[in-house]
Amino acid sequence: YELMIITRGALAEDAVTANVDRFTTLIGQLGGTVDRTDHWGKREFAYEIDHQRDGYYTVIDFSIDGSRLGELERQLRLADQVVRHKVVRPAARVKSP
């Protein structure tokens, strides 16, 4: 799976890192493994979201049983620091000939 988290832009970078660490730890507690974490940094939104103009983007590639995904999504919805999130299952990556 691939998870994109947009964290509030008003937070300090160490608070953003702590927030991301919280969810990577949660993935581990739910029996998953984190393959890669990619911090994109602070970016301006195309439009205002919840009176916010910018946010910190982070992409996490992870593996987890699909039945455990609901708890992760629930925790993301409850987190005040998270402006938006999205979990997708990308298509299998195949090397082209």
mmCIF file of N, CA and C in Angstrom:
data_model
loop_
_atom_site.group_PDB
_atom_site.id
_atom_site.type_symbol
_atom_site.label_atom_id
_atom_site.label_comp_id
_atom_site.label_asym_id
_atom_site.label_seq_id
_atom_site.Cartn_x
_atom_site.Cartn_y
_atom_site.Cartn_z
ATOM 1 N N TYR A 1 0.833 -1.180 0.000
ATOM 2 C CA TYR A 1 0.000 0.000 0.000
ATOM 3 C C TYR A 1 0.876 1.240 0.000
ATOM 4 N N GLU A 2 0.263 2.348 -0.374
ATOM 5 C CA GLU A 2 0.939 3.638 -0.356
ATOM 6 C C GLU A 2 0.047 4.615 0.397
ATOM 7 N N LEU A 3 0.602 5.289 1.380
ATOM 8 C CA LEU A 3 -0.137 6.248 2.197
ATOM 9 C C LEU A 3 0.472 7.621 2.014
ATOM 10 N N MET A 4 -0.362 8.608 1.653
ATOM 11 C CA MET A 4 0.092 9.990 1.626
ATOM 12 C C MET A 4 -0.571 10.714 2.785
ATOM 13 N N ILE A 5 0.249 11.375 3.581
ATOM 14 C CA ILE A 5 -0.235 12.166 4.713
ATOM 15 C C ILE A 5 0.129 13.615 4.457
ATOM 16 N N ILE A 6 -0.841 14.504 4.609
ATOM 17 C CA ILE A 6 -0.567 15.940 4.565
ATOM 18 C C ILE A 6 -0.779 16.458 5.986
ATOM 19 N N THR A 7 0.311 16.933 6.580
ATOM 20 C CA THR A 7 0.296 17.430 7.949
ATOM 21 C C THR A 7 0.212 18.954 7.927
ATOM 22 N N ARG A 8 -0.418 19.537 8.933
ATOM 23 C CA ARG A 8 -0.605 20.994 9.009
ATOM 24 C C ARG A 8 0.715 21.738 8.816
ATOM 25 N N GLY A 9 0.670 22.787 8.017
ATOM 26 C CA GLY A 9 1.866 23.579 7.722
ATOM 27 C C GLY A 9 2.329 24.424 8.885
ATOM 28 N N ALA A 10 1.464 24.684 9.861
ATOM 29 C CA ALA A 10 1.818 25.524 10.999
ATOM 30 C C ALA A 10 2.703 24.792 12.009
ATOM 31 N N LEU A 11 2.814 23.486 11.885
ATOM 32 C CA LEU A 11 3.622 22.705 12.826
ATOM 33 C C LEU A 11 5.112 22.859 12.530
ATOM 34 N N ALA A 12 5.929 22.674 13.551
ATOM 35 C CA ALA A 12 7.374 22.638 13.370
ATOM 36 C C ALA A 12 7.746 21.308 12.721
ATOM 37 N N GLU A 13 8.900 21.287 12.052
ATOM 38 C CA GLU A 13 9.297 20.074 11.332
ATOM 39 C C GLU A 13 9.490 18.876 12.255
ATOM 40 N N ASP A 14 9.974 19.106 13.492
ATOM 41 C CA ASP A 14 10.135 17.974 14.413
ATOM 42 C C ASP A 14 8.785 17.411 14.842
ATOM 43 N N ALA A 15 7.752 18.259 14.924
ATOM 44 C CA ALA A 15 6.402 17.780 15.240
ATOM 45 C C ALA A 15 5.839 16.969 14.074
ATOM 46 N N VAL A 16 6.163 17.376 12.854
ATOM 47 C CA VAL A 16 5.730 16.634 11.665
ATOM 48 C C VAL A 16 6.389 15.257 11.659
ATOM 49 N N THR A 17 7.684 15.220 11.932
ATOM 50 C CA THR A 17 8.415 13.953 11.976
ATOM 51 C C THR A 17 7.855 13.045 13.067
ATOM 52 N N ALA A 18 7.535 13.605 14.226
ATOM 53 C CA ALA A 18 6.957 12.812 15.317
ATOM 54 C C ALA A 18 5.597 12.252 14.907
ATOM 55 N N ASN A 19 4.817 13.035 14.181
ATOM 56 C CA ASN A 19 3.500 12.586 13.718
ATOM 57 C C ASN A 19 3.639 11.430 12.726
ATOM 58 N N VAL A 20 4.574 11.552 11.802
ATOM 59 C CA VAL A 20 4.812 10.482 10.823
ATOM 60 C C VAL A 20 5.315 9.234 11.535
ATOM 61 N N ASP A 21 6.208 9.412 12.499
ATOM 62 C CA ASP A 21 6.719 8.270 13.270
ATOM 63 C C ASP A 21 5.596 7.562 14.016
ATOM 64 N N ARG A 22 4.621 8.324 14.479
ATOM 65 C CA ARG A 22 3.470 7.746 15.172
ATOM 66 C C ARG A 22 2.737 6.753 14.270
ATOM 67 N N PHE A 23 2.558 7.122 13.006
ATOM 68 C CA PHE A 23 1.819 6.247 12.097
ATOM 69 C C PHE A 23 2.673 5.100 11.571
ATOM 70 N N THR A 24 3.972 5.300 11.409
ATOM 71 C CA THR A 24 4.816 4.173 11.014
ATOM 72 C C THR A 24 4.885 3.151 12.150
ATOM 73 N N THR A 25 4.907 3.622 13.395
ATOM 74 C CA THR A 25 4.878 2.723 14.546
ATOM 75 C C THR A 25 3.553 1.973 14.604
ATOM 76 N N LEU A 26 2.456 2.677 14.341
ATOM 77 C CA LEU A 26 1.135 2.048 14.340
ATOM 78 C C LEU A 26 1.050 0.946 13.279
ATOM 79 N N ILE A 27 1.627 1.187 12.115
ATOM 80 C CA ILE A 27 1.642 0.162 11.066
ATOM 81 C C ILE A 27 2.342 -1.088 11.582
ATOM 82 N N GLY A 28 3.469 -0.912 12.279
ATOM 83 C CA GLY A 28 4.186 -2.041 12.863
ATOM 84 C C GLY A 28 3.368 -2.760 13.917
ATOM 85 N N GLN A 29 2.648 -1.990 14.742
ATOM 86 C CA GLN A 29 1.825 -2.591 15.795
ATOM 87 C C GLN A 29 0.657 -3.371 15.208
ATOM 88 N N LEU A 30 0.200 -2.986 14.032
ATOM 89 C CA LEU A 30 -0.901 -3.685 13.376
ATOM 90 C C LEU A 30 -0.420 -4.896 12.568
ATOM 91 N N GLY A 31 0.869 -5.177 12.634
ATOM 92 C CA GLY A 31 1.413 -6.346 11.953
ATOM 93 C C GLY A 31 1.953 -6.066 10.571
ATOM 94 N N GLY A 32 2.095 -4.801 10.207
ATOM 95 C CA GLY A 32 2.617 -4.438 8.895
ATOM 96 C C GLY A 32 4.092 -4.084 8.946
ATOM 97 N N THR A 33 4.638 -3.818 7.780
ATOM 98 C CA THR A 33 6.029 -3.385 7.680
ATOM 99 C C THR A 33 6.101 -2.146 6.793
ATOM 100 N N VAL A 34 6.948 -1.210 7.187
ATOM 101 C CA VAL A 34 7.151 0.012 6.406
ATOM 102 C C VAL A 34 8.344 -0.220 5.490
ATOM 103 N N ASP A 35 8.114 -0.085 4.184
ATOM 104 C CA ASP A 35 9.174 -0.308 3.206
ATOM 105 C C ASP A 35 9.976 0.956 2.928
ATOM 106 N N ARG A 36 9.289 2.108 2.894
ATOM 107 C CA ARG A 36 9.961 3.358 2.528
ATOM 108 C C ARG A 36 9.134 4.532 3.036
ATOM 109 N N THR A 37 9.827 5.568 3.498
ATOM 110 C CA THR A 37 9.183 6.816 3.904
ATOM 111 C C THR A 37 9.844 7.943 3.128
ATOM 112 N N ASP A 38 9.038 8.728 2.429
ATOM 113 C CA ASP A 38 9.559 9.795 1.580
ATOM 114 C C ASP A 38 8.933 11.122 2.011
ATOM 115 N N HIS A 39 9.758 12.006 2.584
ATOM 116 C CA HIS A 39 9.284 13.326 3.006
ATOM 117 C C HIS A 39 9.429 14.295 1.829
ATOM 118 N N TRP A 40 8.324 14.852 1.380
ATOM 119 C CA TRP A 40 8.349 15.791 0.258
ATOM 120 C C TRP A 40 8.551 17.226 0.720
ATOM 121 N N GLY A 41 8.363 17.482 1.995
ATOM 122 C CA GLY A 41 8.543 18.829 2.521
ATOM 123 C C GLY A 41 7.249 19.636 2.488
ATOM 124 N N LYS A 42 7.409 20.926 2.744
ATOM 125 C CA LYS A 42 6.254 21.823 2.828
ATOM 126 C C LYS A 42 5.907 22.346 1.441
ATOM 127 N N ARG A 43 4.624 22.248 1.097
ATOM 128 C CA ARG A 43 4.142 22.707 -0.208
ATOM 129 C C ARG A 43 2.854 23.498 -0.040
ATOM 130 N N GLU A 44 2.656 24.426 -0.936
ATOM 131 C CA GLU A 44 1.445 25.234 -0.925
ATOM 132 C C GLU A 44 0.304 24.471 -1.588
ATOM 133 N N PHE A 45 -0.903 24.572 -1.014
ATOM 134 C CA PHE A 45 -2.075 23.919 -1.577
ATOM 135 C C PHE A 45 -2.580 24.693 -2.790
ATOM 136 N N ALA A 46 -3.257 24.004 -3.682
ATOM 137 C CA ALA A 46 -3.886 24.656 -4.831
ATOM 138 C C ALA A 46 -5.085 25.489 -4.377
ATOM 139 N N TYR A 47 -5.702 25.068 -3.276
ATOM 140 C CA TYR A 47 -6.826 25.796 -2.687
ATOM 141 C C TYR A 47 -6.775 25.605 -1.177
ATOM 142 N N GLU A 48 -7.434 26.454 -0.444
ATOM 143 C CA GLU A 48 -7.427 26.410 1.007
ATOM 144 C C GLU A 48 -8.192 25.185 1.519
ATOM 145 N N ILE A 49 -7.601 24.476 2.480
ATOM 146 C CA ILE A 49 -8.233 23.320 3.106
ATOM 147 C C ILE A 49 -8.294 23.595 4.603
ATOM 148 N N ASP A 50 -9.496 23.649 5.169
ATOM 149 C CA ASP A 50 -9.668 23.914 6.604
ATOM 150 C C ASP A 50 -8.896 25.160 7.050
ATOM 151 N N HIS A 51 -8.954 26.200 6.256
ATOM 152 C CA HIS A 51 -8.280 27.480 6.515
ATOM 153 C C HIS A 51 -6.759 27.346 6.527
ATOM 154 N N GLN A 52 -6.228 26.319 5.896
ATOM 155 C CA GLN A 52 -4.781 26.106 5.785
ATOM 156 C C GLN A 52 -4.356 26.388 4.349
ATOM 157 N N ARG A 53 -3.220 27.014 4.178
ATOM 158 C CA ARG A 53 -2.716 27.330 2.841
ATOM 159 C C ARG A 53 -1.575 26.410 2.400
ATOM 160 N N ASP A 54 -0.947 25.718 3.365
ATOM 161 C CA ASP A 54 0.160 24.827 3.020
ATOM 162 C C ASP A 54 0.232 23.682 4.014
ATOM 163 N N GLY A 55 1.042 22.680 3.657
ATOM 164 C CA GLY A 55 1.183 21.518 4.519
ATOM 165 C C GLY A 55 2.412 20.709 4.159
ATOM 166 N N TYR A 56 2.787 19.819 5.050
ATOM 167 C CA TYR A 56 3.930 18.927 4.837
ATOM 168 C C TYR A 56 3.428 17.614 4.247
ATOM 169 N N TYR A 57 3.995 17.240 3.116
ATOM 170 C CA TYR A 57 3.600 16.011 2.422
ATOM 171 C C TYR A 57 4.587 14.896 2.756
ATOM 172 N N THR A 58 4.042 13.723 3.077
ATOM 173 C CA THR A 58 4.857 12.540 3.336
ATOM 174 C C THR A 58 4.190 11.337 2.676
ATOM 175 N N VAL A 59 4.989 10.516 1.994
ATOM 176 C CA VAL A 59 4.489 9.296 1.360
ATOM 177 C C VAL A 59 5.157 8.100 2.041
ATOM 178 N N ILE A 60 4.337 7.141 2.456
ATOM 179 C CA ILE A 60 4.831 5.944 3.137
ATOM 180 C C ILE A 60 4.404 4.725 2.328
ATOM 181 N N ASP A 61 5.369 3.924 1.897
ATOM 182 C CA ASP A 61 5.089 2.640 1.253
ATOM 183 C C ASP A 61 5.152 1.569 2.338
ATOM 184 N N PHE A 62 4.117 0.752 2.431
ATOM 185 C CA PHE A 62 4.069 -0.251 3.493
ATOM 186 C C PHE A 62 3.290 -1.474 3.043
ATOM 187 N N SER A 63 3.463 -2.548 3.795
ATOM 188 C CA SER A 63 2.722 -3.788 3.568
ATOM 189 C C SER A 63 1.950 -4.100 4.845
ATOM 190 N N ILE A 64 0.682 -4.495 4.679
ATOM 191 C CA ILE A 64 -0.156 -4.828 5.824
ATOM 192 C C ILE A 64 -1.321 -5.685 5.331
ATOM 193 N N ASP A 65 -1.874 -6.477 6.227
ATOM 194 C CA ASP A 65 -3.066 -7.251 5.906
ATOM 195 C C ASP A 65 -4.228 -6.271 5.714
ATOM 196 N N GLY A 66 -4.990 -6.453 4.654
ATOM 197 C CA GLY A 66 -6.081 -5.537 4.322
ATOM 198 C C GLY A 66 -7.121 -5.393 5.416
ATOM 199 N N SER A 67 -7.297 -6.427 6.224
ATOM 200 C CA SER A 67 -8.288 -6.362 7.301
ATOM 201 C C SER A 67 -7.848 -5.416 8.415
ATOM 202 N N ARG A 68 -6.571 -5.095 8.501
ATOM 203 C CA ARG A 68 -6.037 -4.204 9.542
ATOM 204 C C ARG A 68 -6.005 -2.741 9.089
ATOM 205 N N LEU A 69 -6.309 -2.508 7.828
ATOM 206 C CA LEU A 69 -6.234 -1.162 7.261
ATOM 207 C C LEU A 69 -7.268 -0.208 7.867
ATOM 208 N N GLY A 70 -8.407 -0.725 8.273
ATOM 209 C CA GLY A 70 -9.466 0.105 8.843
ATOM 210 C C GLY A 70 -9.026 0.843 10.091
ATOM 211 N N GLU A 71 -8.266 0.187 10.946
ATOM 212 C CA GLU A 71 -7.786 0.827 12.181
ATOM 213 C C GLU A 71 -6.799 1.944 11.866
ATOM 214 N N LEU A 72 -5.932 1.737 10.889
ATOM 215 C CA LEU A 72 -4.989 2.782 10.481
ATOM 216 C C LEU A 72 -5.748 4.000 9.970
ATOM 217 N N GLU A 73 -6.736 3.783 9.116
ATOM 218 C CA GLU A 73 -7.533 4.893 8.581
ATOM 219 C C GLU A 73 -8.290 5.607 9.696
ATOM 220 N N ARG A 74 -8.787 4.863 10.668
ATOM 221 C CA ARG A 74 -9.516 5.469 11.787
ATOM 222 C C ARG A 74 -8.605 6.399 12.577
ATOM 223 N N GLN A 75 -7.388 5.938 12.852
ATOM 224 C CA GLN A 75 -6.425 6.760 13.593
ATOM 225 C C GLN A 75 -6.028 8.013 12.807
ATOM 226 N N LEU A 76 -5.908 7.881 11.493
ATOM 227 C CA LEU A 76 -5.577 9.042 10.657
ATOM 228 C C LEU A 76 -6.703 10.075 10.682
ATOM 229 N N ARG A 77 -7.951 9.610 10.654
ATOM 230 C CA ARG A 77 -9.090 10.540 10.698
ATOM 231 C C ARG A 77 -9.173 11.270 12.037
ATOM 232 N N LEU A 78 -8.765 10.614 13.116
ATOM 233 C CA LEU A 78 -8.835 11.208 14.447
ATOM 234 C C LEU A 78 -7.705 12.195 14.738
ATOM 235 N N ALA A 79 -6.598 12.101 14.010
ATOM 236 C CA ALA A 79 -5.424 12.942 14.280
ATOM 237 C C ALA A 79 -5.678 14.391 13.850
ATOM 238 N N ASP A 80 -5.554 15.311 14.794
ATOM 239 C CA ASP A 80 -5.772 16.729 14.510
ATOM 240 C C ASP A 80 -4.684 17.323 13.620
ATOM 241 N N GLN A 81 -3.479 16.754 13.656
ATOM 242 C CA GLN A 81 -2.370 17.291 12.871
ATOM 243 C C GLN A 81 -2.486 16.957 11.388
ATOM 244 N N VAL A 82 -3.293 15.948 11.052
ATOM 245 C CA VAL A 82 -3.408 15.499 9.666
ATOM 246 C C VAL A 82 -4.521 16.282 8.969
ATOM 247 N N VAL A 83 -4.146 16.995 7.899
ATOM 248 C CA VAL A 83 -5.125 17.751 7.121
ATOM 249 C C VAL A 83 -5.869 16.808 6.184
ATOM 250 N N ARG A 84 -5.129 15.976 5.454
ATOM 251 C CA ARG A 84 -5.699 14.996 4.530
ATOM 252 C C ARG A 84 -4.797 13.763 4.513
ATOM 253 N N HIS A 85 -5.386 12.644 4.140
ATOM 254 C CA HIS A 85 -4.611 11.419 3.938
ATOM 255 C C HIS A 85 -5.299 10.596 2.857
ATOM 256 N N LYS A 86 -4.520 9.728 2.256
ATOM 257 C CA LYS A 86 -5.081 8.832 1.243
ATOM 258 C C LYS A 86 -4.254 7.554 1.222
ATOM 259 N N VAL A 87 -4.952 6.422 1.243
ATOM 260 C CA VAL A 87 -4.304 5.114 1.148
ATOM 261 C C VAL A 87 -4.722 4.490 -0.167
ATOM 262 N N VAL A 88 -3.744 4.068 -0.963
ATOM 263 C CA VAL A 88 -4.037 3.406 -2.233
ATOM 264 C C VAL A 88 -3.196 2.126 -2.328
ATOM 265 N N ARG A 89 -3.696 1.200 -3.108
ATOM 266 C CA ARG A 89 -2.929 0.003 -3.409
ATOM 267 C C ARG A 89 -2.455 0.136 -4.840
ATOM 268 N N PRO A 90 -1.208 0.519 -5.046
ATOM 269 C CA PRO A 90 -0.737 0.724 -6.417
ATOM 270 C C PRO A 90 -0.671 -0.588 -7.183
ATOM 271 N N ALA A 91 -0.762 -0.479 -8.494
ATOM 272 C CA ALA A 91 -0.651 -1.656 -9.355
ATOM 273 C C ALA A 91 0.734 -2.265 -9.180
ATOM 274 N N ALA A 92 0.825 -3.544 -9.416
ATOM 275 C CA ALA A 92 2.109 -4.233 -9.290
ATOM 276 C C ALA A 92 3.112 -3.610 -10.248
ATOM 277 N N ARG A 93 4.296 -3.352 -9.725
ATOM 278 C CA ARG A 93 5.341 -2.744 -10.555
ATOM 279 C C ARG A 93 6.057 -3.826 -11.327
ATOM 280 N N VAL A 94 6.046 -3.686 -12.633
ATOM 281 C CA VAL A 94 6.667 -4.676 -13.503
ATOM 282 C C VAL A 94 7.740 -3.978 -14.324
ATOM 283 N N LYS A 95 8.867 -4.622 -14.431
ATOM 284 C CA LYS A 95 9.952 -4.061 -15.218
ATOM 285 C C LYS A 95 9.660 -4.251 -16.691
ATOM 286 N N SER A 96 9.700 -3.170 -17.449
ATOM 287 C CA SER A 96 9.420 -3.281 -18.889
ATOM 288 C C SER A 96 10.628 -3.854 -19.613
ATOM 289 N N PRO A 97 10.381 -4.619 -20.705
ATOM 290 C CA PRO A 97 11.501 -5.276 -21.407
ATOM 291 C C PRO A 97 12.371 -4.308 -22.154
#
